[in-house]
Amino acid sequence: MSARDIADVEALRASEEQRAALGHLTGLDVAGEVSESLVLRTVFELGLQAFHASLEEAGYAAIAEGYDSAAEKRAARRRRPEWADES
């Protein structure tokens, strides 16, 4: 870890407001005095959440890119209406 990383971790450990925000975002209990390893774990959890959200976003974008709404509309127009067989 760089000197800046260490300073950031210490700032997170020292600030009750920042720890509360970490706890809120990760769902982990980081109230009161916390160890450096717990702060690192919460930051790691947030990074993983952001990573998974990015993967999910890319996946949905790929699905949307492959979706051809014009083809769907053409197929719907060719389809026989459900009510056509009613007597």
PDB file of C-alpha atoms in Angstrom:
ATOM      1  CA  MET A   1       0.000   0.000   0.000  1.00  0.00           C
ATOM      2  CA  SER A   2       1.144   3.506  -0.730  1.00  0.00           C
ATOM      3  CA  ALA A   3       1.500   6.217   1.897  1.00  0.00           C
ATOM      4  CA  ARG A   4      -1.704   7.777   0.560  1.00  0.00           C
ATOM      5  CA  ASP A   5      -3.583   4.465   0.934  1.00  0.00           C
ATOM      6  CA  ILE A   6      -2.410   4.142   4.534  1.00  0.00           C
ATOM      7  CA  ALA A   7      -3.455   7.729   5.261  1.00  0.00           C
ATOM      8  CA  ASP A   8      -6.893   7.074   3.717  1.00  0.00           C
ATOM      9  CA  VAL A   9      -7.376   3.950   5.842  1.00  0.00           C
ATOM     10  CA  GLU A  10      -6.392   5.852   8.983  1.00  0.00           C
ATOM     11  CA  ALA A  11      -8.815   8.653   8.087  1.00  0.00           C
ATOM     12  CA  LEU A  12     -11.606   6.091   7.665  1.00  0.00           C
ATOM     13  CA  ARG A  13     -10.749   4.530  11.023  1.00  0.00           C
ATOM     14  CA  ALA A  14     -10.736   7.913  12.762  1.00  0.00           C
ATOM     15  CA  SER A  15     -13.963   9.317  11.303  1.00  0.00           C
ATOM     16  CA  GLU A  16     -17.205   8.021  12.778  1.00  0.00           C
ATOM     17  CA  GLU A  17     -19.180   9.531   9.890  1.00  0.00           C
ATOM     18  CA  GLN A  18     -17.037   7.788   7.274  1.00  0.00           C
ATOM     19  CA  ARG A  19     -17.267   4.470   9.132  1.00  0.00           C
ATOM     20  CA  ALA A  20     -21.054   4.849   9.294  1.00  0.00           C
ATOM     21  CA  ALA A  21     -21.128   5.449   5.538  1.00  0.00           C
ATOM     22  CA  LEU A  22     -18.962   2.364   4.966  1.00  0.00           C
ATOM     23  CA  GLY A  23     -21.267   0.316   7.153  1.00  0.00           C
ATOM     24  CA  HIS A  24     -24.343   1.604   5.354  1.00  0.00           C
ATOM     25  CA  LEU A  25     -22.917   0.817   1.911  1.00  0.00           C
ATOM     26  CA  THR A  26     -21.600  -2.650   2.774  1.00  0.00           C
ATOM     27  CA  GLY A  27     -24.015  -3.813   5.444  1.00  0.00           C
ATOM     28  CA  LEU A  28     -21.104  -4.566   7.782  1.00  0.00           C
ATOM     29  CA  ASP A  29     -20.930  -3.376  11.383  1.00  0.00           C
ATOM     30  CA  VAL A  30     -18.142  -0.805  11.556  1.00  0.00           C
ATOM     31  CA  ALA A  31     -19.391   1.197  14.547  1.00  0.00           C
ATOM     32  CA  GLY A  32     -17.023   2.213  17.329  1.00  0.00           C
ATOM     33  CA  GLU A  33     -13.333   1.415  17.311  1.00  0.00           C
ATOM     34  CA  VAL A  34     -12.423  -0.708  14.298  1.00  0.00           C
ATOM     35  CA  SER A  35      -9.288  -2.473  13.200  1.00  0.00           C
ATOM     36  CA  GLU A  36      -7.355  -1.645  10.081  1.00  0.00           C
ATOM     37  CA  SER A  37      -8.255  -5.054   8.674  1.00  0.00           C
ATOM     38  CA  LEU A  38     -11.991  -4.359   9.083  1.00  0.00           C
ATOM     39  CA  VAL A  39     -11.672  -1.035   7.266  1.00  0.00           C
ATOM     40  CA  LEU A  40      -9.714  -2.737   4.494  1.00  0.00           C
ATOM     41  CA  ARG A  41     -12.351  -5.461   4.260  1.00  0.00           C
ATOM     42  CA  THR A  42     -15.173  -2.922   3.937  1.00  0.00           C
ATOM     43  CA  VAL A  43     -13.304  -1.003   1.249  1.00  0.00           C
ATOM     44  CA  PHE A  44     -12.625  -4.308  -0.533  1.00  0.00           C
ATOM     45  CA  GLU A  45     -16.341  -5.223  -0.314  1.00  0.00           C
ATOM     46  CA  LEU A  46     -17.276  -1.869  -1.844  1.00  0.00           C
ATOM     47  CA  GLY A  47     -14.789  -2.421  -4.640  1.00  0.00           C
ATOM     48  CA  LEU A  48     -16.253  -5.859  -5.357  1.00  0.00           C
ATOM     49  CA  GLN A  49     -19.775  -4.429  -5.374  1.00  0.00           C
ATOM     50  CA  ALA A  50     -18.718  -1.756  -7.862  1.00  0.00           C
ATOM     51  CA  PHE A  51     -16.961  -4.389  -9.988  1.00  0.00           C
ATOM     52  CA  HIS A  52     -20.034  -6.640 -10.077  1.00  0.00           C
ATOM     53  CA  ALA A  53     -22.292  -3.678 -10.876  1.00  0.00           C
ATOM     54  CA  SER A  54     -20.010  -2.777 -13.773  1.00  0.00           C
ATOM     55  CA  LEU A  55     -20.136  -6.347 -15.100  1.00  0.00           C
ATOM     56  CA  GLU A  56     -23.916  -6.365 -14.799  1.00  0.00           C
ATOM     57  CA  GLU A  57     -24.177  -3.047 -16.624  1.00  0.00           C
ATOM     58  CA  ALA A  58     -21.979  -4.330 -19.446  1.00  0.00           C
ATOM     59  CA  GLY A  59     -24.072  -7.491 -19.699  1.00  0.00           C
ATOM     60  CA  TYR A  60     -27.326  -5.566 -19.931  1.00  0.00           C
ATOM     61  CA  ALA A  61     -25.790  -3.254 -22.523  1.00  0.00           C
ATOM     62  CA  ALA A  62     -24.782  -6.275 -24.616  1.00  0.00           C
ATOM     63  CA  ILE A  63     -28.313  -7.681 -24.374  1.00  0.00           C
ATOM     64  CA  ALA A  64     -29.806  -4.327 -25.367  1.00  0.00           C
ATOM     65  CA  GLU A  65     -27.410  -4.065 -28.299  1.00  0.00           C
ATOM     66  CA  GLY A  66     -28.571  -7.427 -29.620  1.00  0.00           C
ATOM     67  CA  TYR A  67     -32.260  -6.587 -29.230  1.00  0.00           C
ATOM     68  CA  ASP A  68     -33.922  -5.722 -32.501  1.00  0.00           C
ATOM     69  CA  SER A  69     -37.212  -4.029 -31.728  1.00  0.00           C
ATOM     70  CA  ALA A  70     -38.037  -3.639 -35.423  1.00  0.00           C
ATOM     71  CA  ALA A  71     -37.850  -7.417 -35.911  1.00  0.00           C
ATOM     72  CA  GLU A  72     -40.069  -7.921 -32.851  1.00  0.00           C
ATOM     73  CA  LYS A  73     -42.660  -5.537 -34.291  1.00  0.00           C
ATOM     74  CA  ARG A  74     -42.614  -7.268 -37.696  1.00  0.00           C
ATOM     75  CA  ALA A  75     -43.134 -10.656 -36.049  1.00  0.00           C
ATOM     76  CA  ALA A  76     -46.002  -9.291 -33.968  1.00  0.00           C
ATOM     77  CA  ARG A  77     -47.721  -7.931 -37.087  1.00  0.00           C
ATOM     78  CA  ARG A  78     -47.482 -11.343 -38.801  1.00  0.00           C
ATOM     79  CA  ARG A  79     -48.847 -13.172 -35.779  1.00  0.00           C
ATOM     80  CA  ARG A  80     -52.531 -14.128 -35.914  1.00  0.00           C
ATOM     81  CA  PRO A  81     -54.498 -12.260 -33.210  1.00  0.00           C
ATOM     82  CA  GLU A  82     -55.746 -14.329 -30.298  1.00  0.00           C
ATOM     83  CA  TRP A  83     -59.312 -13.205 -30.857  1.00  0.00           C
ATOM     84  CA  ALA A  84     -59.356 -14.320 -34.533  1.00  0.00           C
ATOM     85  CA  ASP A  85     -60.573 -17.839 -33.665  1.00  0.00           C
ATOM     86  CA  GLU A  86     -63.473 -16.683 -31.509  1.00  0.00           C
ATOM     87  CA  SER A  87     -66.900 -17.560 -32.842  1.00  0.00           C
TER      88      SER A  87
END
